[in-house]
Amino acid sequence: GGAVPALEYDNGSTTLGAGVAKVDSTYGYRIVYLPFGIELMNDGLNGIDGHYINGVHDRVDLIENVMDFLGRSPTGPGTGTPDGTTFSNGLTAAHPNPFGPSTTIRYSVASRSHVSLIVFDLAGRVVRTLIDREVRPGEYGIAWDGTTDAGLRAAAGVYFVKMETAGHTGAFHATRKLVLLK
């Protein structure tokens, strides 16, 4: 009684409960039960954002959410940003630009925020969604290989990458021009 899903597993066609969180109504204690080892979690990104590899991102997010649910905050070494390191929201110029086979788009996030990085054509149509998820504070880089969301090669020309964030430090918007060569 009183248990809610703590984690859901999405296999692409169905979403199944994979963990349970419960607050005891009498004593107020909190418990989270995850019937698996977190080492089995996989981001599915394989380091595409240049920062997390082999499920570390999802594992960190899960542990952070469990700690929040338990009313605790991680304070030991290796958690959060290194002492004294602060980040600001930003989108830097892509490199190389103009580009042929691929370019790297660098961005930074000041606080845990939902981040979207979307490539648009001159008509304002979405060409490729590079990122649309929650991101921890830090500096990142993501490669765009000039393909569309459908996996087709985009035509040579001028494109724009737009970054939007929604987080504790408020909203941030920035746009940079990209030139794709054949």
Backbone as a ProteinNet text record, in pm:
[ID]
protein_1_A
[PRIMARY]
GGAVPALEYDNGSTTLGAGVAKVDSTYGYRIVYLPFGIELMNDGLNGIDGHYINGVHDRVDLIENVMDFLGRSPTGPGTGTPDGTTFSNGLTAAHPNPFGPSTTIRYSVASRSHVSLIVFDLAGRVVRTLIDREVRPGEYGIAWDGTTDAGLRAAAGVYFVKMETAGHTGAFHATRKLVLLK
[TERTIARY]
81.6	0	85.4	47.2	119.7	244.6	271.1	391.3	363.5	464.6	455	576.2	565.3	683.8	799.9	916.9	1037.1	1112.9	1093.6	1165.4	1082.1	1073.9	1002.4	1098.4	1077	1159	1078.3	1133.3	1067.2	1143.4	1080.9	1148	1112.9	1049.5	1015.5	869.9	807.7	666.4	579.9	636.9	561.7	648.9	584.2	654.9	617.6	716.6	696.3	757.6	696.6	755.1	884.8	986.2	1115.4	1165.8	1091.9	1131.4	1014.5	1021.2	911.2	965.9	893.8	926.2	806.9	832.9	724.1	758.4	656.5	667.5	572.4	625.5	542	457.2	324.8	233.6	239.8	276.9	282.2	412.5	524.2	654.7	726.1	681.8	741	869.6	911.3	1034.6	1009.6	1118	1111	1199.6	1151.8	1228.7	1215.8	1323.3	1323.3	1376.3	1299.7	1340	1362.7	1483.9	1519.7	1566.9	1488.7	1523.4	1626.3	1727.1	1831.7	1954.9	2068.5	2191.2	2200	2236	2238.3	2345.8	2440.1	2541.1	2480.4	2356.9	2289.4	2223.4	2216	2152	2241.6	2181.3	2256.1	2186	2259.9	2204.2	2151.8	2211.9	2177	2241.4	2322	2384.1	2527.5	2589.1	2728.2	2820.4	2799.1	2887.4	2865	2747.3	2724.9	2740.5	2713.1	2727.8	2870.4	2958.1	3098.9	3126.2	3028	3047.8	3024.5	2913.2	2880.9	2889.4	2941.6	2958.9	2907.2	2843.4	2800.9	2708	2606	2503.6	2531.7	2646.3	2679.3	2577.4	2533.1	2437.7	2308.9	2252	2128.7	2151	2264.3	2293.5	2304	2374.8	2389.1	2252.6	2170	2036.5	1951.5	1956.4	1877.6	1919.9	2048.4	2096.2	2060.2	2073.3	2035.8	1886.9	1801.7	1658.4	1624.4	1691.3	1669.1	1712	1827.3	1875	1776.3	1722.9	1621.6	1499.5	1451.1	1334	1359.4	1480.5	1514.6	1545.9	1546.3	1573.7	1719.8	1804.7	1949.8	2010.4	2128.9	2200.6	2343	2393.9	2531.3	2631	2724	2821.9	2965	2983.2	3117.5	3193.4	3321	3399.9	3345.9	3357.1	3314.7	3168.7	3095.6	2955.7	2940.9	2848.8	2827.6	2946.8	2967.9	3081.8	3199	3320.5	3436	3429.2	3490.5	3488.9	3530.5	3447.3	3479.3	3445.4	3408.2	3377.9	3232.9	3212.9	3077.6	3067.8	2949	2924	2815.9	2815	2707.6	2641.6	2517.6	2450.9	2517.4	2547.2	2610.1	2612.8	2616	2628	2739.5	2848.4	2961.7	2951.5	3034.3	3035.6	3077.2	3018.8	3053.4	3193.2	3259.8	3393.6	3407.7	3450.7	3474.6	3342	3349.3	3232.5	3282.3	3260	3182.7	3241.5	3154.8	3198.7	3152.1	3222.6	3188.1	3122	3201.1	3136.8	3069.3	3129.3	3066.1	3126.2	3054	3099.2	3064.5	3135.7	3108.2	3050.9	2937.3	2868.9	2892.8	2952.7	2984.9	2883.1	2841.7	2746.1	2774.1	2723.1	2739.6	2607	2592	2468.5	2504.3	2437.5	2468.8	2414	2294.5	2232.3	2155.9	2115.9	2038.6	1919.3	1911.1	1810.8	1768.5	1648.6	1606.6	1670.3	1743.6	1815.4	1767.5	1742.6	1717.9	1815.5	1873.9	1961.1	1899.6	1849.2	1776.9	1836	1858.4	1908.6	1788.3	1783.3	1676.4	1733.8	1650.9	1692.4	1650	1678.5	1646.4	1496.9	1414.1	1268.5	1213.4	1299.6	1256.5	1207.4	1225.6	1184.6	1290.9	1245.9	1338	1406	1538.8	1617.7	1663.4	1714.7	1768.4	1757.5	1704.2	1703.5	1824.9	1920.9	2045	2029.8	1961	1940.7	1804.5	1733.9	1607.2	1587.5	1662.2	1659.7	1716.5	1706.1	1761.8	1912.8	1986.1	2132	2181.8	2286.5	2349.7	2441.1	2477.5	2567.6	2700.2	2752.1	2879.7	2894.7	3006.8	3036.9	3028.8	2968.8	2943.2	2978.3	2990.9	3007.1	2930	2864.4	2790.5	2820	2837.8	2868.5	2739.4	2736.5	2629.2	2694.2	2649.1	2707.9	2636.4	2551.5	2483.4	2365.7	2317.3	2201.3	2075.8	1960.9	1831.1	1785.7	1673	1614.8	1576.9	1548.3	1512.4	1635.7	1756.2	1878.7	1928.9	1867.3	1910	2014.3	2098.2	2199	2130.4	2151.7	2094.8	2165.9	2094.7	2152.5	2256.7	2352.7	2451.1	2377	2423.2	2359.2	2375.9	2296.1	2301.7	2194.9	2235.8	2146.6	2170.6	2081	2095.9	2076.9	2159.2	2138.7	2089.3	1978.5	1917.9	1925	1972.8	1978.6	1875	1795.8	1700.9	1716.2	1713.3	1716.6	1600.2	1557.4	1457.5	1504.5	1547.5	1600.8	1589.9	1663.6	1659.4	1710	1796.6	1851.8	1770.1	1651.6	1566.7	1589.7	1523.6	1532.1	1650.6	1706.3	1817.4	1791.9	1817.6	1802.1	1923.6	1975.9	2086.3	2079.7	2123.4	2123.3	2258.5	2311.6	2436	2415.3	2486.6	2477.8	2574.7	2530.5	2612.5	2610.1	2723	2728.8	2776.7	2686.8	2716.5	2762.6	2882.5	2936.1	2921.6	2917.7	2911.7	3048.2
-119.6	0	125.2	222.6	349	346.2	233.3	223.6	283.4	348.1	405.6	359.1	358.5	320.3	416.4	362.5	443.9	452.9	355	349.1	264.9	306.2	229.1	190.7	73.5	23.8	35.7	103.4	120.7	38.8	-66.9	-152	-114	2.4	50.2	28.7	-73.1	-96.8	-94.3	-126.9	-121.2	-60	-6.4	47	-38.3	-93.4	-183.9	-124.4	-152.3	-109.8	-183.6	-113.7	-177.9	-150.4	-72.9	-42.5	19.3	19.1	68.8	163	274.3	367.7	372.2	379.3	378	469.2	541.8	621.4	558.8	516.4	457	566.2	547.6	650.3	662.7	557.5	561.9	622.6	572	613.8	715	729	828.1	786	660.6	619	598.8	608	594.1	477.9	406.3	294.4	292	252.5	233.6	93.6	15.9	-119.3	-127.2	-157.8	-176.2	-320.6	-406.9	-549.6	-584	-500.6	-524.7	-446	-479.8	-405.6	-288.3	-169.7	-52.2	-62.1	-155	-171.4	-221.1	-272.3	-319.8	-206.8	-87.2	25.5	75.3	108.6	155.1	276.6	384.3	505.6	485	395.3	380.4	487.6	574.6	684.1	653.2	561.2	523.8	645	740	854.7	956	959.7	1049.3	1196.4	1227.6	1367.1	1397.1	1300.9	1323.9	1331.5	1297.5	1313.2	1183.8	1116.8	995.2	875.9	766.8	647.6	526.9	434.4	304.5	312.1	396.8	398.1	482.9	547.3	626.4	738.5	802.7	912.4	867.1	755.6	704.6	660.2	600	555.9	674.4	778.3	898.4	961.3	972.4	1029.4	947.5	814.8	729.2	749.4	742.9	758.9	897.4	1000.6	1135.6	1143.1	1081.5	1081.4	1003.3	889.7	811.9	894	960.5	1043.7	1156.6	1219.5	1323.8	1267.5	1150.4	1086.4	1056.1	1015.3	982.2	1106.3	1223.4	1346	1365.3	1307.2	1317	1387.6	1443.5	1499.2	1447.5	1404.3	1352.7	1464.3	1439.7	1542.1	1491.5	1365.8	1309.2	1350.7	1316	1350.1	1278.7	1343.3	1283.6	1305.5	1380.3	1407.4	1553.1	1580.2	1717.7	1765.6	1896.4	1952.5	1959.8	1959.9	1972.7	2104.1	2105	2225.3	2348.8	2451.6	2578.8	2588.3	2479.7	2483.4	2523.7	2627.7	2669	2675.9	2657.9	2662	2764.5	2813.6	2902.6	2839.2	2878.2	2829.2	2892.9	2812.8	2868.1	2771.4	2828.6	2753.4	2819	2746	2803.8	2768	2830	2803.1	2658.4	2596.6	2459.5	2457.7	2343.6	2331.1	2194.4	2181.1	2289.6	2343.6	2462.6	2525.8	2628.4	2612.2	2510.6	2371.2	2269.4	2132.4	2041.6	1928.9	1827.5	1709.7	1612.5	1493.3	1516.9	1594.2	1618.8	1741.7	1791.8	1904.7	1876.6	1939.6	1923.4	2053	2039.7	2153.4	2146.3	2251	2254.6	2341.6	2296.8	2373	2348.8	2437.7	2421.8	2451.5	2391.1	2401.1	2440.7	2545.2	2598.5	2513.2	2458.6	2376.2	2264.2	2166.6	2055.6	2114.6	2087.6	2150.3	2055.3	2079.6	2011.2	2088.7	2019.2	2084.3	2026.2	2114.9	2069.2	2139.6	2062.1	2111.1	2060.9	2153.2	2115.9	2189.6	2116.2	2174	2204.9	2329.6	2376.4	2415.1	2409.8	2462.1	2608.8	2673.6	2815.6	2844.4	2745.4	2762.8	2740.5	2705.7	2683.4	2543.2	2451	2312.3	2237.7	2148.8	2067.9	1967.9	1967.3	1873.8	1758	1792.1	1689.4	1735.4	1650.4	1675.5	1603.7	1680.8	1623.1	1581.7	1665.7	1637.8	1691.8	1615	1660.7	1580.9	1621	1546.6	1631.5	1580	1648.4	1625.4	1733.4	1729.2	1789.4	1731.5	1782.6	1899.9	1982.7	2095.2	2045.8	2120	2082.1	2133.3	2096.6	2132.5	2005.9	2018	1902.7	1933.5	1828.8	1840	1728.4	1759	1657.3	1674.1	1563.2	1566.9	1561.7	1639	1626.7	1584.7	1473.4	1417.2	1461.2	1563	1615.1	1531	1441.9	1361.1	1415.3	1379.7	1421.1	1321.7	1352.8	1258.5	1127.4	1132.4	1011.6	932.7	983.7	914	945.7	1042.4	1081.6	1192	1200.4	1306.4	1438.2	1541.3	1673.3	1737.1	1821.8	1891.6	1993	2021.1	2125.3	2257.2	2339.3	2468.2	2520.7	2621.7	2688.6	2630	2599.6	2547	2625.2	2609.2	2672.6	2567.6	2574.3	2489.6	2581.2	2541.1	2620.2	2541.2	2608.2	2548.6	2617	2537	2588.9	2509.2	2579.8	2511.6	2559.4	2474.9	2509.2	2444.4	2526.5	2471.4	2570.5	2541.8	2624.2	2765.3	2783.3	2916.5	2990.7	2938.4	3004.2	2949.1	3011.4	2966	3031.7	2959.2	3009.3	2969.9	3061.7	3035.6	3091.2	3014	3062.4	2988.7	3056.4	2998.2	3027.3	2927.4	2941.7	2890.7	2950	2912	2799.6	2704.5	2593.9	2593.5	2565.9	2557.9	2417.2	2341.8	2205.7	2206.8	2152.6	2140.1	1996.1	1973.7	1835	1776.2
0	0	0	-79.5	-84.4	-169.1	-233.4	-316.7	-453.7	-509.3	-643.5	-723.6	-857.5	-936	-910.9	-886.3	-869.5	-1000.3	-1085.3	-1211.6	-1305.7	-1430.5	-1530.3	-1640.9	-1695.9	-1805.6	-1933.7	-2032.4	-2161.1	-2263.6	-2313.6	-2412	-2554.5	-2572.4	-2705.1	-2740.2	-2682.6	-2712.7	-2587.4	-2472.2	-2346.9	-2238.4	-2137.2	-2021.4	-1901.1	-1834.7	-1722.8	-1596.7	-1481.1	-1354.6	-1330	-1287.8	-1262.8	-1122.4	-1045	-908.5	-835	-701.9	-620	-513.9	-491.6	-383.2	-289.6	-158.8	-61.6	55.8	101.8	224.5	325	442.2	545.4	610.2	608.5	659.6	811.3	882.4	1028.6	1078.7	1030.4	1080.8	991.8	868.7	779.9	712.2	734.7	668.8	519.8	442.9	298	254.4	154.8	102.8	-48.7	-114.3	-258.6	-283.7	-360.9	-395.5	-545.8	-584.9	-725.8	-740.2	-804.9	-810.7	-918.3	-932	-1031.2	-988.8	-1045.6	-1021.6	-1117.2	-1068	-1155.5	-1262.7	-1247.6	-1351.1	-1482	-1476.5	-1597.2	-1675.3	-1616.4	-1684.8	-1796.3	-1909.8	-2025.5	-2082	-2104.7	-2161.8	-2302.7	-2376.8	-2516.6	-2602.7	-2540.8	-2614.5	-2652.4	-2581.4	-2607.7	-2615.3	-2525.5	-2518.6	-2627.5	-2690.5	-2803.2	-2763.9	-2636.7	-2596.4	-2551.3	-2563.5	-2531.4	-2382.4	-2299	-2155.9	-2078.5	-2102.3	-2029.9	-2123.9	-2073.4	-2155.8	-2078.8	-2151	-2098	-1978	-1985.4	-1883.2	-1761.4	-1753.3	-1635.7	-1614.8	-1722.3	-1711.1	-1643.1	-1689.9	-1631	-1486.8	-1458.6	-1321.5	-1226.9	-1270	-1187.4	-1163.2	-1269	-1253.8	-1157.5	-1168	-1079.6	-934.7	-907.3	-769.8	-717.5	-800.7	-759.1	-724.8	-806.9	-779.1	-652.3	-630.3	-508.1	-386.7	-396.2	-284.3	-255	-360.5	-340.6	-270.6	-315	-254.2	-107	-73.8	64.2	148.6	84.9	159.4	190.7	113.6	132.7	13	32.7	-81.6	-76.8	-191.5	-193	-166.5	-74.3	-39.4	-49	-82.2	-86.7	-210.5	-217.3	-335.2	-457.9	-571	-695.5	-729	-645.5	-675.2	-713.4	-800.8	-845.4	-926.6	-924.9	-995.4	-899.4	-950.3	-862.7	-784.1	-666.6	-581.4	-659.9	-651.9	-713.9	-861.5	-924.5	-1066.9	-1087.3	-1163.4	-1198.4	-1349.9	-1398.9	-1542.4	-1570.2	-1690.7	-1733.5	-1855.1	-1880.5	-2000.2	-2120.7	-2221.6	-2340	-2456.6	-2574.3	-2698.7	-2777.7	-2799.6	-2872	-3020	-3099.8	-3243.8	-3267.9	-3368.5	-3404.9	-3466.6	-3452.8	-3509.8	-3573	-3694.9	-3790.1	-3844.9	-3897.4	-3959	-4058.7	-4186.5	-4256.5	-4235	-4256.4	-4232.7	-4345.1	-4357.4	-4457.2	-4390.2	-4345.2	-4290.6	-4155.6	-4066.5	-3936.7	-3870.1	-3771.1	-3690.8	-3545.8	-3454.2	-3311.8	-3257.6	-3191.4	-3131.1	-2981.4	-2925.7	-2783	-2711.3	-2593.3	-2513.4	-2365.9	-2282.7	-2138.3	-2069.2	-1951.7	-1874.9	-1731.9	-1680.5	-1547.9	-1434.6	-1452.3	-1349.2	-1417.4	-1338.2	-1395.1	-1469	-1599.4	-1684.9	-1795.1	-1845.9	-1968.1	-2083.1	-2168.4	-2278.4	-2410.9	-2505.5	-2641.7	-2734.1	-2823.4	-2930.3	-3059.7	-3139.8	-3260.5	-3379.6	-3489.1	-3613.5	-3702.5	-3751.9	-3839.7	-3974.9	-4079.2	-4209	-4219.3	-4332	-4349.2	-4342.4	-4374	-4368.4	-4227.7	-4131.7	-3994	-3965.7	-4060.5	-4040.4	-3960.2	-3870.9	-3792.3	-3884.6	-3882.6	-3961.7	-3873.1	-3754.8	-3664.8	-3520.4	-3435.5	-3291.3	-3234.9	-3187	-3134.7	-2989.2	-2911.1	-2768.9	-2729.7	-2648	-2589.6	-2462.1	-2358.3	-2232.2	-2119.4	-1999.6	-1883.5	-1878.9	-1845.8	-1844.7	-1713.7	-1659.8	-1537.5	-1572.5	-1474.8	-1502.3	-1560.7	-1657.4	-1716.6	-1857.5	-1917.3	-2055.2	-2139.3	-2257.7	-2342.2	-2486.9	-2563.6	-2708.2	-2774.3	-2883.9	-2957.4	-3105.5	-3173.1	-3316.3	-3396.6	-3505.5	-3604.1	-3734.5	-3787.6	-3909.2	-4036.2	-4026.5	-4144.8	-4189.7	-4101.5	-4137.8	-4069.7	-4127.2	-4073.7	-3967.6	-3902.1	-3806.1	-3874.4	-4003.7	-4079.9	-4124.1	-4093.7	-4131.1	-4270.5	-4337.2	-4471.4	-4463.7	-4562.9	-4568.5	-4602.6	-4521.3	-4547.1	-4666.2	-4737.4	-4852.7	-4806	-4891.2	-4861.1	-4844.8	-4751	-4731.6	-4590.6	-4559	-4428.7	-4336.9	-4214.9	-4112.4	-3984.9	-3889.4	-3758.6	-3650.9	-3546.5	-3430.1	-3318.3	-3256.7	-3150.2	-3020.8	-2915.4	-2782.2	-2695.6	-2624.7	-2527.7	-2399.8	-2285.7	-2157.1	-2072.4	-1982.8	-1882.1	-1753.4	-1657.9	-1533.9	-1420.2	-1313.6	-1192.5	-1215.8	-1312.9	-1339.4	-1445	-1477.7	-1576.1	-1715.5	-1810.8	-1950.1	-2019.7	-2115.9	-2195	-2339.9	-2432	-2574.9	-2647.6	-2741.3	-2825.1	-2958.9	-3064.4	-3198.1	-3264.4	-3334.8	-3409.3	-3551.9	-3645.2	-3786	-3816.9	-3899	-3946.1	-4097.6	-4159.5	-4305.7	-4341	-4405.6	-4447.9	-4592.5	-4616.1	-4752.4	-4797	-4924.9	-4976.8	-4979.7
[MASK]
++++++++++++++++++++++++++++++++++++++++++++++++++++++++++++++++++++++++++++++++++++++++++++++++++++++++++++++++++++++++++++++++++++++++++++++++++++++++++++++++++++++++++++++++++++++

